[in-house]
Short mmCIF file of C-alpha atoms in Angstrom, two decimals:
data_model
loop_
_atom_site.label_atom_id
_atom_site.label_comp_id
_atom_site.label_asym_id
_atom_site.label_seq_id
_atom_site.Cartn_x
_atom_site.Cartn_y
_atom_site.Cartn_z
CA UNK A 24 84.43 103.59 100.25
CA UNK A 25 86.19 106.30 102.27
CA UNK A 26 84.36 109.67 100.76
CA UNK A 27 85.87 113.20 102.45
CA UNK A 28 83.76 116.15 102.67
CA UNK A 29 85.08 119.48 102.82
CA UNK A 30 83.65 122.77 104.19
CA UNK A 31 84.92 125.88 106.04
CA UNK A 32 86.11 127.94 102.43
CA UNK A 33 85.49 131.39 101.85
CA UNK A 34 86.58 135.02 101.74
CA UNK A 35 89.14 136.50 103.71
CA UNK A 36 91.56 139.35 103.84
CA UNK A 37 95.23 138.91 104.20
CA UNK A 38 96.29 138.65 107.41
CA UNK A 39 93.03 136.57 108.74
CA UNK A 40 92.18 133.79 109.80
CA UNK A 41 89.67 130.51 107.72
CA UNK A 42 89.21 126.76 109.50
CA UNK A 43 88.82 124.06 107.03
CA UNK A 44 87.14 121.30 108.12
CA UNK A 45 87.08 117.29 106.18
CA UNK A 46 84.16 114.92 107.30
CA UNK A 47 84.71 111.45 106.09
CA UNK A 48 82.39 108.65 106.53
CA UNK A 49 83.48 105.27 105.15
CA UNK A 50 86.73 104.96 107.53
CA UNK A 51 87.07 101.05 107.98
CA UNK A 52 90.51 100.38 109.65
CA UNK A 53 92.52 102.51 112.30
CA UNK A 54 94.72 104.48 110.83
CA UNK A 55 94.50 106.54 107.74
CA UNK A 56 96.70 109.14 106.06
CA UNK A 57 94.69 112.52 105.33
CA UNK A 58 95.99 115.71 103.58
CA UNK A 59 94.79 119.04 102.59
CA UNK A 60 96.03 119.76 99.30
CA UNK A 61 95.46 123.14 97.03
CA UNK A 62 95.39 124.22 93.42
CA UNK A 63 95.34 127.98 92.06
CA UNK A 64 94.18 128.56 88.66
CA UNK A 65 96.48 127.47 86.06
CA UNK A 66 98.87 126.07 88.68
CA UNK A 67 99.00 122.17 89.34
CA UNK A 68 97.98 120.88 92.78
CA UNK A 69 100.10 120.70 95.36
CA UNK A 70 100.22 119.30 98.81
CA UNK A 71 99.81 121.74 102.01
CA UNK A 72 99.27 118.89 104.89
CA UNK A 73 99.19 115.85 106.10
CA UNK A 74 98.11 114.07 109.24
CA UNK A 75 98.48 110.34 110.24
CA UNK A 76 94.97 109.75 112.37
CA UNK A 77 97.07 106.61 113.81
CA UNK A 78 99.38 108.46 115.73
CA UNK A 79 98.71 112.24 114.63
CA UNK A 80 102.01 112.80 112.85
CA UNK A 81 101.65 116.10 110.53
CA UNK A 82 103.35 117.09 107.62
CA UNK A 83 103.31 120.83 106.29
CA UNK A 84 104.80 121.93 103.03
CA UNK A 85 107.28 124.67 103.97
CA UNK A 86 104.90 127.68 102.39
CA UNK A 87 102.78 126.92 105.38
CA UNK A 88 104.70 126.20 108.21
CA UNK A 89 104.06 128.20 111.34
CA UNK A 90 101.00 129.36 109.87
CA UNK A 91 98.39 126.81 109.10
CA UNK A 92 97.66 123.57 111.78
CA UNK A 93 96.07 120.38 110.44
CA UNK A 94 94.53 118.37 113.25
CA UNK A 95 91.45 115.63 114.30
CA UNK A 96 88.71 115.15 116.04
CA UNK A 97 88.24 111.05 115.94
CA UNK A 98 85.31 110.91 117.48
CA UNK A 99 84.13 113.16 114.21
CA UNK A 100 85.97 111.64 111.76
CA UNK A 101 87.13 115.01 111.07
CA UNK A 102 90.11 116.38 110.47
CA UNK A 103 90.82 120.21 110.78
CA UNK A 104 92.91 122.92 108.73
CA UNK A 105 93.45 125.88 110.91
CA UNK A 106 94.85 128.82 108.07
CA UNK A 107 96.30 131.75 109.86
CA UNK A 108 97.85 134.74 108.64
CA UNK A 109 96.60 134.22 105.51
CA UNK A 110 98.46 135.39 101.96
CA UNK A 111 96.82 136.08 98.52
CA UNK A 112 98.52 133.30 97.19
CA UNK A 113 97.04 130.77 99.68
CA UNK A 114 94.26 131.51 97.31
CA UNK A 115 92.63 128.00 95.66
CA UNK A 116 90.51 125.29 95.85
CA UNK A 117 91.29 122.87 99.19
CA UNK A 118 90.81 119.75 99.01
CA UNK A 119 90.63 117.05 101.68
CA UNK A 120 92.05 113.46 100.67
CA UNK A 121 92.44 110.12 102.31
CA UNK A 122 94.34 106.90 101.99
CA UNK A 123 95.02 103.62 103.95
CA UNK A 124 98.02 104.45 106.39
CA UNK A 125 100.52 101.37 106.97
CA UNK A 126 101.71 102.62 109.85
CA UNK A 127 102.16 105.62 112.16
CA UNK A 128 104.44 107.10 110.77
CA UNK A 129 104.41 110.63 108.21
CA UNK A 130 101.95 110.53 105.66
CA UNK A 131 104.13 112.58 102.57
CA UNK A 132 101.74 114.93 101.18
CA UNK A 133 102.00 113.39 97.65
CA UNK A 134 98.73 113.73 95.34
CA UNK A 135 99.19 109.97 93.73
CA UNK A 136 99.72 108.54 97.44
CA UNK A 137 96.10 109.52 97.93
CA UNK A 138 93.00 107.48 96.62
CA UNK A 139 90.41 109.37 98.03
CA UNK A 140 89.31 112.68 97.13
CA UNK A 141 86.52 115.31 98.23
CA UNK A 142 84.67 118.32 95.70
CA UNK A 143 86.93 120.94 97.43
CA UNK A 144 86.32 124.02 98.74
CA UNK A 145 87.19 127.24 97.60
CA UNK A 146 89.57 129.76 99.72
CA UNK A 147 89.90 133.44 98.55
CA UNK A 148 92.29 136.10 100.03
CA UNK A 149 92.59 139.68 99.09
CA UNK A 150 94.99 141.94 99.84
#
């Protein structure tokens, strides 16, 4: 059982920067698909990345682009959200999720594609 762990969240003002990190212990083939996902309040969740730990492909949803990185450390199991130039409305809870990857390919950052799901942590920016 794959089981994601996230940590990093916190305050920050606009314009800052926040790392997210996902620990996940369980992994037991080679290639996974893993994807930071968000939800506001009162707002459903929606995807923000997606990396293939195969072959590294990443997926960003356009709100993000140029902004925030998702990457991984193998070795750690852990895969990385860099948020820069943070917005209020990146404001939410992150969560890091996991599923099987078939390939290498891109991993679409689709909440029912993903089986496994961490507590989330919380982001908060002010203006």
């Amino acid at each position: 059982q794959v089981q994601p762990v996230e940590s990093g969240g916190g305050s920050v003002q606009a314009g800052g920067s926040l790392r997210l990190s996902c620990a996940a212990s369980g992994y037991t083939h080679s290639k996974y698909c893993v994807g930071w996902f968000r939800q506001a309040p009162g707002k459903e969740r929606e995807g923000v990345a997606t990396i293939n730990t195969g072959g590294g492909t990443t997926v960003y949803a356009d709100s993000v682009k140029g902004r925030f990185t998702i990457s991984q450390d193998n070795a750690k199991n852990t895969v990385y959200l860099q948020m820069n130039s943070v917005k209020p409305e990146d404001t939410g809870m992150y969560f890091c999720a996991a599923s099987r990857a078939l390939g290498r390919g891109s991993c679409a950052a689709v909440r029912v594609l993903f089986n496994f799901w961490g507590q989330g942590t919380q982001v908060t920016v002010s203006s």
